[in-house]
Short mmCIF file of C-alpha atoms and ligand atoms in Angstrom, two decimals:
data_model
loop_
_atom_site.label_atom_id
_atom_site.label_comp_id
_atom_site.label_asym_id
_atom_site.label_seq_id
_atom_site.Cartn_x
_atom_site.Cartn_y
_atom_site.Cartn_z
CA UNK B 1 -26.59 12.74 -31.86
CA UNK B 2 -28.35 14.51 -34.89
CA UNK B 3 -26.10 17.46 -34.99
CA UNK B 4 -23.17 15.03 -35.03
CA UNK B 5 -24.37 13.12 -38.18
CA UNK B 6 -25.57 16.56 -39.99
CA UNK B 7 -22.05 18.06 -39.88
CA UNK B 8 -19.75 15.13 -41.02
CA UNK B 9 -16.63 17.30 -40.30
CA UNK B 10 -17.60 18.38 -36.69
CA UNK B 11 -14.31 18.18 -34.71
CA UNK B 12 -14.47 18.07 -30.88
CA UNK B 13 -13.01 20.76 -28.76
CA UNK B 14 -11.20 19.13 -25.81
CA UNK B 15 -9.65 21.15 -22.93
CA UNK B 16 -6.55 19.61 -21.43
CA UNK B 17 -5.58 20.72 -17.94
CA UNK B 18 -1.97 19.60 -17.31
CA UNK B 19 0.65 19.99 -14.59
CA UNK B 20 3.71 21.93 -15.24
CA UNK B 21 6.08 19.48 -14.10
CA UNK B 22 5.22 16.18 -15.84
CA UNK B 23 2.38 16.27 -18.43
CA UNK B 24 3.32 19.68 -20.00
CA UNK B 25 6.96 18.42 -20.34
CA UNK B 26 5.68 15.32 -21.88
CA UNK B 27 3.65 17.29 -24.39
CA UNK B 28 6.67 19.40 -25.17
CA UNK B 29 8.61 16.16 -25.84
CA UNK B 30 6.00 14.88 -27.91
CA UNK B 31 6.37 18.17 -29.86
CA UNK B 32 10.22 17.93 -30.02
CA UNK B 33 10.10 14.48 -31.00
CA UNK B 34 7.55 15.45 -33.82
CA UNK B 35 4.88 12.78 -32.83
CA UNK B 36 1.73 13.47 -34.42
CA UNK B 37 -1.43 13.75 -32.49
CA UNK B 38 -4.97 15.26 -33.10
CA UNK B 39 -5.15 18.96 -32.77
CA UNK B 40 -8.31 18.86 -30.78
CA UNK B 41 -6.68 19.69 -27.48
CA UNK B 42 -6.32 23.17 -26.16
CA UNK B 43 -3.81 22.74 -23.31
CA UNK B 44 -4.02 24.88 -20.18
CA UNK B 45 -0.91 24.67 -17.90
CA UNK B 46 -1.22 24.79 -14.22
CA UNK B 47 1.43 24.24 -11.60
CA UNK B 48 0.05 21.12 -10.25
CA UNK B 49 -3.06 18.92 -10.79
CA UNK B 50 -3.72 19.57 -6.92
CA UNK B 51 -4.41 23.11 -8.07
CA UNK B 52 -7.17 22.44 -10.24
CA UNK B 53 -10.44 23.44 -8.79
CA UNK B 54 -13.04 21.00 -9.78
CA UNK B 55 -14.88 23.95 -10.91
CA UNK B 56 -12.52 24.55 -13.84
CA UNK B 57 -13.71 21.22 -15.19
CA UNK B 58 -17.35 22.02 -14.99
CA UNK B 59 -16.88 25.45 -16.06
CA UNK B 60 -15.12 24.21 -19.30
CA UNK B 61 -17.99 21.72 -20.00
CA UNK B 62 -20.55 24.60 -19.55
CA UNK B 63 -18.87 26.98 -21.79
CA UNK B 64 -18.50 24.71 -24.76
CA UNK B 65 -15.74 22.08 -24.13
CA UNK B 66 -16.84 18.66 -25.59
CA UNK B 67 -14.38 16.86 -23.43
CA UNK B 68 -11.83 17.67 -20.56
CA UNK B 69 -8.71 15.85 -19.93
CA UNK B 70 -6.81 16.39 -16.88
CA UNK B 71 -3.20 14.95 -16.55
CA UNK B 72 -0.53 15.15 -13.96
CA UNK B 73 2.63 13.28 -12.77
CA UNK B 74 2.16 9.61 -11.88
CA UNK B 75 1.37 8.99 -8.26
CA UNK B 76 4.62 9.24 -6.19
CA UNK B 77 6.28 11.45 -8.63
CA UNK B 78 4.60 14.74 -7.99
CA UNK B 79 6.80 17.77 -7.94
CA UNK B 80 4.93 18.76 -4.71
CA UNK B 81 5.10 15.35 -3.41
CA UNK B 82 1.30 14.81 -2.85
CA UNK B 83 -0.60 17.22 -4.91
CA UNK B 84 -1.71 14.50 -7.52
CA UNK B 85 -2.71 12.22 -4.86
CA UNK B 86 -4.98 14.80 -3.12
CA UNK B 87 -6.17 15.73 -6.70
CA UNK B 88 -6.90 11.99 -7.45
CA UNK B 89 -9.54 12.00 -4.53
CA UNK B 90 -11.19 15.05 -5.72
CA UNK B 91 -11.52 13.74 -9.15
CA UNK B 92 -12.87 10.23 -8.12
CA UNK B 93 -15.60 11.89 -6.53
CA UNK B 94 -16.15 14.53 -9.24
CA UNK B 95 -16.36 11.87 -12.14
CA UNK B 96 -18.49 9.44 -10.22
CA UNK B 97 -20.94 12.46 -9.48
CA UNK B 98 -20.94 13.66 -12.89
CA UNK B 99 -21.87 10.17 -14.16
CA UNK B 100 -24.45 9.83 -11.43
CA UNK B 101 -26.46 12.68 -12.69
CA UNK B 102 -26.15 11.68 -16.23
CA UNK B 103 -23.15 13.15 -17.87
CA UNK B 104 -21.35 10.93 -20.24
CA UNK B 105 -18.27 9.39 -18.38
CA UNK B 106 -15.98 9.97 -21.24
CA UNK B 107 -16.38 13.60 -21.39
CA UNK B 108 -14.15 13.93 -18.19
CA UNK B 109 -11.00 11.95 -18.35
CA UNK B 110 -8.10 11.75 -15.91
CA UNK B 111 -4.62 10.24 -16.33
CA UNK B 112 -0.99 10.61 -15.55
CA UNK B 113 1.89 11.37 -18.03
CA UNK B 114 5.27 11.93 -16.93
CA UNK B 115 8.06 14.16 -18.72
CA UNK B 116 9.49 11.40 -20.47
CA UNK B 117 6.54 9.87 -21.86
CA UNK B 118 6.07 12.00 -25.06
CA UNK B 119 4.73 8.81 -26.76
CA UNK B 120 2.12 8.35 -23.93
CA UNK B 121 0.87 11.76 -24.24
CA UNK B 122 0.22 11.62 -27.98
CA UNK B 123 -1.36 8.18 -27.19
CA UNK B 124 -3.58 9.83 -24.55
CA UNK B 125 -4.71 12.66 -26.92
CA UNK B 126 -5.44 10.14 -29.71
CA UNK B 127 -7.58 8.06 -26.97
CA UNK B 128 -9.37 11.03 -25.51
CA UNK B 129 -10.16 12.51 -28.98
CA UNK B 130 -11.62 9.22 -30.26
CA UNK B 131 -13.86 8.61 -27.39
CA UNK B 132 -15.08 12.08 -27.32
CA UNK B 133 -15.67 12.10 -31.04
CA UNK B 134 -17.58 8.91 -30.56
CA UNK B 135 -19.97 10.69 -28.11
CA UNK B 136 -20.53 13.40 -30.49
CA UNK B 137 -20.86 17.21 -29.63
CA UNK B 138 -21.72 17.90 -25.86
CA UNK B 139 -25.30 19.16 -25.12
CA UNK B 140 -25.72 18.53 -21.52
CA UNK B 141 -24.77 21.31 -19.04
CA UNK B 142 -23.54 23.43 -22.07
CA UNK B 143 -24.57 27.14 -22.21
CA UNK B 144 -26.29 28.37 -25.39
CA UNK B 145 -24.62 31.45 -25.93
CA UNK B 146 -26.12 34.37 -27.83
CA UNK M 1 -40.32 13.19 25.41
CA UNK M 2 -41.93 15.46 28.39
CA UNK M 3 -39.23 14.28 30.77
CA UNK M 4 -36.38 15.15 28.16
CA UNK M 5 -37.79 18.64 27.86
CA UNK M 6 -37.92 19.15 31.51
CA UNK M 7 -34.33 18.24 32.06
CA UNK M 8 -33.43 20.10 29.09
CA UNK M 9 -34.76 23.26 30.71
CA UNK M 10 -33.20 22.67 33.89
CA UNK M 11 -29.73 21.93 32.21
CA UNK M 12 -30.25 25.24 30.15
CA UNK M 13 -30.99 27.02 33.38
CA UNK M 14 -28.06 25.58 35.20
CA UNK M 15 -25.73 26.53 32.55
CA UNK M 16 -26.82 30.23 32.27
CA UNK M 17 -26.78 30.67 35.96
CA UNK M 18 -23.36 29.20 36.28
CA UNK M 19 -22.15 31.32 33.37
CA UNK M 20 -20.95 28.11 31.68
CA UNK M 21 -22.56 29.40 28.45
CA UNK M 22 -23.52 32.88 27.19
CA UNK M 23 -26.45 31.74 24.94
CA UNK M 24 -28.15 28.47 24.50
CA UNK M 25 -29.33 27.62 20.91
CA UNK M 26 -32.46 25.47 20.96
CA UNK M 27 -35.92 25.18 19.49
CA UNK M 28 -39.19 26.73 20.94
CA UNK M 29 -42.75 26.40 19.82
CA UNK M 30 -43.34 27.85 16.35
CA UNK M 31 -45.96 30.36 15.58
CA UNK M 32 -47.79 27.94 13.36
CA UNK M 33 -49.52 24.74 14.61
CA UNK M 34 -47.09 21.81 14.57
CA UNK M 35 -43.89 23.67 14.20
CA UNK M 36 -40.79 24.36 16.17
CA UNK M 37 -38.54 27.01 15.51
CA UNK M 38 -34.74 27.64 16.40
CA UNK M 39 -34.27 30.04 19.28
CA UNK M 40 -31.60 31.80 21.45
CA UNK M 41 -31.96 31.72 25.13
CA UNK M 42 -29.69 34.23 27.20
CA UNK M 43 -31.45 34.43 30.46
CA UNK M 44 -32.28 31.50 32.81
CA UNK M 45 -36.01 32.75 32.91
CA UNK M 46 -36.42 32.22 29.23
CA UNK M 47 -35.36 28.62 29.44
CA UNK M 48 -38.75 27.47 29.93
CA UNK M 49 -39.33 28.34 26.28
CA UNK M 50 -37.29 25.46 25.15
CA UNK M 51 -38.82 22.43 23.56
CA UNK M 52 -37.65 19.01 22.39
CA UNK M 53 -40.07 17.06 20.29
CA UNK M 54 -40.51 15.63 16.67
CA UNK M 55 -41.11 18.96 15.12
CA UNK M 56 -37.55 20.18 15.77
CA UNK M 57 -36.27 20.38 12.16
CA UNK M 58 -33.40 22.63 11.59
CA UNK M 59 -29.77 21.68 12.19
CA UNK M 60 -28.85 24.19 14.89
CA UNK M 61 -25.00 23.94 14.32
CA UNK M 62 -25.54 26.62 11.59
CA UNK M 63 -26.48 29.02 14.27
CA UNK M 64 -23.48 28.02 16.51
CA UNK M 65 -21.14 28.82 13.69
CA UNK M 66 -22.84 32.08 12.90
CA UNK M 67 -22.65 33.21 16.55
CA UNK M 68 -19.37 32.48 16.90
CA UNK M 69 -18.18 33.98 13.80
CA UNK M 70 -20.14 37.33 14.55
CA UNK M 71 -18.62 37.39 17.87
CA UNK M 72 -15.21 36.97 16.73
CA UNK M 73 -15.67 39.68 14.22
CA UNK M 74 -16.81 42.01 16.90
CA UNK M 75 -14.01 41.56 18.90
CA UNK M 76 -11.47 42.35 16.17
CA UNK M 77 -11.44 46.08 17.21
CA UNK M 78 -10.97 45.19 20.75
CA UNK M 79 -7.62 45.23 22.45
CA UNK M 80 -6.35 41.74 22.75
CA UNK M 81 -6.24 41.84 26.66
CA UNK M 82 -9.90 43.02 26.74
CA UNK M 83 -11.28 40.29 24.36
CA UNK M 84 -14.01 38.21 25.78
CA UNK M 85 -14.60 34.68 25.08
CA UNK M 86 -18.18 33.43 24.54
CA UNK M 87 -19.42 29.78 25.05
CA UNK M 88 -22.42 28.84 22.96
CA UNK M 89 -24.51 26.10 24.25
CA UNK M 90 -26.45 24.02 21.80
CA UNK M 91 -29.18 21.53 22.04
CA UNK M 92 -27.78 18.82 19.54
CA UNK M 93 -28.99 15.58 18.23
CA UNK M 94 -26.81 13.14 16.02
CA UNK M 95 -26.49 15.04 12.89
CA UNK M 96 -26.01 18.46 14.71
CA UNK M 97 -22.96 17.03 16.49
CA UNK M 98 -21.73 15.53 13.28
CA UNK M 99 -21.89 19.37 11.94
CA UNK M 100 -20.18 20.42 15.06
CA UNK M 101 -17.45 17.90 14.59
CA UNK M 102 -17.03 19.04 10.83
CA UNK M 103 -16.56 22.88 12.08
CA UNK M 104 -14.04 21.54 14.58
CA UNK M 105 -12.21 19.57 12.17
CA UNK M 106 -12.11 22.36 9.64
CA UNK M 107 -10.86 24.64 12.67
CA UNK M 108 -13.73 26.82 12.65
CA UNK M 109 -13.61 27.29 16.44
CA UNK M 110 -12.42 25.60 19.59
CA UNK M 111 -13.89 22.72 21.47
CA UNK M 112 -14.08 25.06 24.52
CA UNK M 113 -16.30 27.58 22.68
CA UNK M 114 -19.27 25.29 22.31
CA UNK M 115 -21.34 23.42 25.14
CA UNK M 116 -22.97 20.51 23.68
CA UNK M 117 -26.29 19.26 25.44
CA UNK M 118 -26.78 16.12 23.83
CA UNK M 119 -30.57 14.90 22.97
CA UNK M 120 -31.44 11.39 21.53
CA UNK M 121 -33.38 11.67 18.32
CA UNK M 122 -36.13 9.61 16.63
CA UNK M 123 -36.63 11.72 13.70
CA UNK M 124 -38.62 14.64 12.87
CA UNK M 125 -41.97 15.24 10.97
CA UNK M 126 -41.59 16.40 7.29
CA UNK M 127 -43.80 19.39 6.90
CA UNK M 128 -44.02 18.91 3.25
CA UNK M 129 -45.13 15.16 3.72
CA UNK M 130 -47.78 16.21 6.36
CA UNK M 131 -49.18 18.78 3.78
CA UNK M 132 -49.50 16.08 1.26
CA UNK M 133 -51.27 13.76 3.76
CA UNK M 134 -53.85 16.33 4.52
CA UNK M 135 -54.42 17.16 0.77
CA UNK M 136 -52.92 20.64 1.20
CA UNK M 137 -55.55 21.88 3.53
CA UNK M 138 -54.86 24.44 6.12
CA UNK M 139 -54.02 23.08 9.44
CA UNK M 140 -55.77 24.94 12.21
CA UNK M 141 -54.42 22.91 15.09
CA UNK M 142 -52.45 20.07 15.79
CA UNK M 143 -50.80 17.83 18.51
CA UNK M 144 -48.37 15.13 18.51
CA UNK M 145 -48.15 12.35 21.10
CA UNK M 146 -46.86 8.71 21.09
CA UNK M 147 -46.06 8.61 17.27
CA UNK M 148 -49.57 9.93 16.32
CA UNK M 149 -50.36 13.25 15.09
CA UNK M 150 -53.82 14.68 15.52
CA UNK M 151 -54.67 17.39 13.30
CA UNK M 152 -57.60 19.79 12.88
CA UNK M 153 -57.97 21.33 9.45
CA UNK M 154 -60.50 23.23 7.74
CA UNK M 155 -62.01 19.91 6.50
CA UNK M 156 -62.15 18.23 9.77
CA UNK M 157 -60.00 16.22 12.00
CA UNK M 158 -57.53 13.52 11.02
CA UNK M 159 -55.01 11.20 12.62
CA UNK M 160 -51.74 10.45 11.00
CA UNK M 161 -48.91 8.15 12.17
CA UNK M 162 -45.73 10.10 12.49
CA UNK M 163 -43.70 7.25 10.98
CA UNK M 164 -45.61 7.86 7.66
CA UNK M 165 -44.65 11.73 7.27
CA UNK M 166 -40.94 11.27 8.96
CA UNK M 167 -38.35 13.11 6.98
CA UNK M 168 -36.47 11.02 4.42
CA UNK M 169 -33.08 11.65 6.22
CA UNK M 170 -34.47 10.17 9.63
CA UNK M 171 -36.01 7.09 8.18
CA UNK M 172 -32.53 5.42 7.62
CA UNK M 173 -30.49 7.56 10.15
CA UNK M 174 -27.35 5.85 11.38
CA UNK M 175 -26.37 8.57 13.79
CA UNK M 176 -29.34 9.65 15.70
CA UNK M 177 -27.43 9.65 19.19
CA UNK M 178 -25.06 12.61 19.59
CA UNK M 179 -21.47 11.57 18.82
CA UNK M 180 -19.94 14.15 21.10
CA UNK M 181 -21.40 15.94 24.04
CA UNK M 182 -20.76 17.65 27.39
CA UNK M 183 -23.83 16.68 28.92
CA UNK M 184 -26.69 14.14 27.90
CA UNK M 185 -30.31 14.76 28.36
CA UNK M 186 -32.12 11.44 27.83
CA UNK M 187 -30.78 8.07 27.02
CA UNK M 188 -29.62 6.90 23.82
CA UNK M 189 -32.14 5.34 21.33
CA UNK M 190 -31.37 2.50 18.70
CA UNK M 191 -30.48 3.51 15.12
CA UNK M 192 -33.23 4.14 12.72
CA UNK M 193 -32.80 1.77 9.96
CA UNK M 194 -29.12 2.43 8.52
CA UNK M 195 -28.76 -0.76 6.49
CA UNK M 196 -31.10 0.73 3.88
CA UNK M 197 -29.64 3.98 3.89
CA UNK M 198 -28.45 3.85 0.23
CA UNK M 199 -31.55 1.88 -1.23
CA UNK M 200 -32.58 5.03 -2.90
CA UNK M 201 -29.24 5.71 -4.42
CA UNK M 202 -28.59 2.34 -5.67
CA UNK M 203 -32.02 2.15 -7.36
CA UNK M 204 -31.18 5.54 -9.14
CA UNK M 205 -27.55 4.24 -10.24
CA UNK M 206 -29.35 1.50 -12.19
CA UNK M 207 -31.42 3.79 -14.26
CA UNK M 208 -30.12 4.61 -17.74
CA UNK M 209 -28.08 7.46 -18.36
CA UNK M 210 -30.65 9.61 -19.97
CA UNK M 211 -33.19 8.93 -17.19
CA UNK M 212 -30.88 9.96 -14.72
CA UNK M 213 -30.21 13.27 -16.72
CA UNK M 214 -33.77 13.85 -17.33
CA UNK M 215 -34.36 13.63 -13.41
CA UNK M 216 -31.45 15.70 -12.79
CA UNK M 217 -32.67 18.46 -15.15
CA UNK M 218 -36.20 18.31 -14.15
CA UNK M 219 -35.28 18.73 -10.48
CA UNK M 220 -32.96 21.67 -11.26
CA UNK M 221 -35.61 23.25 -13.39
CA UNK M 222 -37.63 23.63 -10.26
CA UNK M 223 -34.95 25.63 -8.52
CA UNK M 224 -35.32 29.36 -8.32
CA UNK M 225 -31.84 29.96 -6.94
CA UNK M 226 -33.25 31.52 -3.74
CA UNK M 227 -30.02 29.99 -1.80
CA UNK M 228 -32.19 29.00 1.11
CA UNK M 229 -30.62 25.49 1.13
CA UNK M 230 -27.32 27.15 1.37
CA UNK M 231 -28.36 29.43 4.19
CA UNK M 232 -29.73 26.54 6.25
CA UNK M 233 -26.75 24.22 5.68
CA UNK M 234 -24.23 24.00 8.54
CA UNK M 235 -21.60 23.08 6.04
CA UNK M 236 -22.16 26.06 3.87
CA UNK M 237 -20.23 28.95 6.06
CA UNK M 238 -17.92 30.53 3.69
CA UNK M 239 -17.86 34.27 4.16
CA UNK M 240 -18.18 34.72 0.53
CA UNK M 241 -19.71 31.80 -1.34
CA UNK M 242 -18.67 30.88 -4.88
CA UNK M 243 -22.48 31.84 -5.97
CA UNK M 244 -21.61 35.59 -5.17
CA UNK M 245 -17.93 35.86 -6.13
CA UNK M 246 -17.59 38.19 -9.15
CA UNK M 247 -13.69 37.65 -9.87
CA UNK M 248 -14.04 35.09 -11.42
CA UNK M 249 -17.87 34.77 -11.76
CA UNK M 250 -18.13 30.95 -11.18
CA UNK M 251 -21.98 31.03 -11.92
CA UNK M 252 -23.90 33.39 -13.99
CA UNK M 253 -26.83 35.09 -12.15
CA UNK M 254 -29.32 34.87 -14.76
CA UNK M 255 -32.01 32.44 -15.36
CA UNK M 256 -30.18 30.26 -17.74
CA UNK M 257 -30.90 26.68 -16.93
CA UNK M 258 -27.06 25.43 -17.12
CA UNK M 259 -26.35 28.31 -14.54
CA UNK M 260 -28.78 26.59 -12.10
CA UNK M 261 -27.44 23.12 -12.91
CA UNK M 262 -23.88 24.48 -12.51
CA UNK M 263 -24.71 26.09 -9.19
CA UNK M 264 -26.51 23.05 -7.71
CA UNK M 265 -23.61 20.62 -9.10
CA UNK M 266 -21.03 22.66 -7.25
CA UNK M 267 -22.89 23.14 -4.20
CA UNK M 268 -23.57 19.39 -4.03
CA UNK M 269 -19.78 18.85 -4.84
CA UNK M 270 -18.76 21.00 -1.91
CA UNK M 271 -20.44 18.47 0.26
CA UNK M 272 -18.07 15.70 -0.35
CA UNK M 273 -17.20 14.51 3.38
CA UNK M 274 -19.32 17.33 4.68
CA UNK M 275 -23.04 16.67 4.43
CA UNK M 276 -24.31 14.98 7.43
CA UNK M 277 -27.73 14.22 5.82
CA UNK M 278 -29.54 16.46 8.46
CA UNK M 279 -32.08 17.41 5.67
CA UNK M 280 -32.13 21.00 6.73
CA UNK M 281 -31.67 22.06 3.07
CA UNK M 282 -34.48 19.97 2.01
CA UNK M 283 -36.77 21.12 4.62
CA UNK M 284 -36.20 24.75 3.81
CA UNK M 285 -36.36 24.55 0.07
CA UNK M 286 -39.80 26.28 -1.08
CA UNK M 287 -39.54 24.46 -4.43
CA UNK M 288 -39.32 20.90 -3.12
CA UNK M 289 -36.26 20.11 -5.05
CA UNK M 290 -35.09 16.31 -4.38
CA UNK M 291 -31.44 17.44 -3.26
CA UNK M 292 -31.15 14.33 -0.94
CA UNK M 293 -31.16 12.29 -4.00
CA UNK M 294 -27.88 13.74 -5.08
CA UNK M 295 -26.27 14.44 -1.59
CA UNK M 296 -26.84 10.73 -0.49
CA UNK M 297 -24.91 9.75 -3.49
CA UNK M 298 -21.90 12.08 -2.50
CA UNK M 299 -22.05 10.47 1.15
CA UNK M 300 -22.26 7.00 -0.44
CA UNK M 301 -18.99 7.60 -2.54
CA UNK M 302 -17.35 9.12 0.31
CA UNK M 303 -17.80 6.02 2.27
CA UNK M 304 -17.01 3.59 -0.64
CA UNK M 305 -14.06 5.48 -2.02
CA UNK M 306 -12.56 6.97 1.10
CA UNK M 307 -14.17 5.19 4.07
CA UNK M 308 -15.42 8.30 5.50
CA UNK M 309 -18.73 9.33 6.99
CA UNK M 310 -18.83 13.00 7.45
CA UNK M 311 -18.42 14.18 10.83
CA UNK M 312 -18.82 10.66 12.26
CA UNK M 313 -15.76 10.80 14.72
CA UNK M 314 -13.57 13.44 16.26
CA UNK M 315 -10.41 11.66 15.32
CA UNK M 316 -11.02 11.56 11.52
CA UNK M 317 -9.95 14.47 9.18
CA UNK M 318 -11.73 15.78 6.15
CA UNK M 319 -11.47 13.16 3.39
CA UNK M 320 -10.54 15.58 0.85
CA UNK M 321 -7.86 17.11 2.74
CA UNK M 322 -5.73 13.76 2.84
CA UNK M 323 -5.10 10.91 0.60
CA UNK M 324 -3.86 7.45 0.73
CA UNK M 325 -1.39 5.67 -1.45
CA UNK M 326 -3.88 2.96 -2.23
CA UNK M 327 -6.85 5.13 -3.21
CA UNK M 328 -9.04 3.65 -5.92
CA UNK M 329 -7.64 4.26 -9.39
CA UNK M 330 -9.96 2.52 -11.66
CA UNK M 331 -11.28 5.81 -13.18
CA UNK M 332 -7.78 6.88 -14.47
CA UNK M 333 -7.68 6.53 -18.33
CA UNK M 334 -4.89 4.25 -19.64
CA UNK M 335 -4.96 4.24 -23.46
S1 SF4 F 1 -26.23 19.66 2.48
FE1 SF4 F 1 -28.36 19.59 3.27
S2 SF4 F 1 -28.50 17.47 4.38
FE2 SF4 F 1 -26.41 18.10 3.98
S3 SF4 F 1 -25.33 19.12 5.64
FE3 SF4 F 1 -25.98 20.61 4.25
S4 SF4 F 1 -28.20 21.16 5.01
FE4 SF4 F 1 -27.58 19.15 5.87
S1 SF4 F 2 -33.71 26.08 -1.54
FE1 SF4 F 2 -34.49 24.97 -3.41
S2 SF4 F 2 -35.29 26.66 -4.70
FE2 SF4 F 2 -33.68 27.46 -3.23
S3 SF4 F 2 -31.69 27.44 -4.16
FE3 SF4 F 2 -31.90 25.79 -2.84
S4 SF4 F 2 -32.64 24.09 -4.15
FE4 SF4 F 2 -33.11 25.90 -5.21
#
């Protein structure tokens, strides 16, 4: 990635779409506990991962995100009982299809973080940031503005 | 073939005479040589127009949905007690019945609103492939019999084997016999070659990521956003498609190439558990975009991840509308 090498201090933009009941609370806990994690994520709070239209992920990539993270409650712990399980199916199909057409798999990540896992939240963000950094700035599917 | 056609016409006549159906959706001879086109039969006399042969291309389930929706909308202003029910008869082969099943699963209409005349299918001719086979010459006349196509072009006469110009979807079709029907015309035929249905996809999967991306972008660059693929698809029936939505505007309408990619990506994704591989979209695409390469992957994933083949059984429900506790989870990121 030429662009990446040219600007050594490039930082990835990562969109994290998280559910209100588990991961958002987990992020809160990480904050309250003063756990450090990279500031590359922009968090979007939604009621449930089941509410996430896969279009959000594709749109985020098109409009400039270098990576997208989706996180919800662990299976079996969904506030709405099964929202995350339905979401799991949607994302499995989406992720597989995106890599089939030639998108880098690490640009779309899915995980579960519960309200009590502030630690895990920070770890996930560190992990995702490192992976996206390694890939460099997104070029595929990205709209050139202006 | 002849025999099926005669029976089909008789059946259509009977249904219209006995008022079991208000209209029959079928195929008639097209205006160009070697074509068949969808038609709507409303009187018994017209039934003799119906044909059934290797040129019948489009998935007629699309029209069934259109007619029923139109009729229901027209009844909205009628007093409930005066509302009329309409029954749509349809000539349906395997993939058409799969689409009908999808409509029924998605509660688009009731089973009693369609009368399915099932026909066995041995595949249809791909017009684009034929065009290539005759080197793009204009076809003046043509006929098809016993798997042989005889063509007269401006350059002379030619004979081509039907199996060489069979549509890609038909080559490896698993469900060429109707899955549900009210009456069957003709007897079931063996499946085409289903063991090899994913060969194409598996080969593509093995390519490098850059090769795959290049192929995707190259194919999408051909697309002129005419939306014919969507119009032809029986599973694309939303009154307002995401393509036309303006609040929010999901895809830009300009000629930006990422907009085209996103449009295609999302239409393809909407086919999870809903594409029956009828090839209608491929047949109508004026630019010859290789949509099937991507649609078949969706079908493969749906089978491998959720054990579902779109519209293959009345008992099944849409795979994205349900879940199993043991769904595969390998893709979940665990740092
Ligand atoms: S996407 Fe194409 S092949 Fe699939 S059901 Fe629709 S028209 Fe048929
Ligand atoms: S029919 Fe072909 S050219 Fe038209 S929108 Fe579909 S893929 Fe694009």
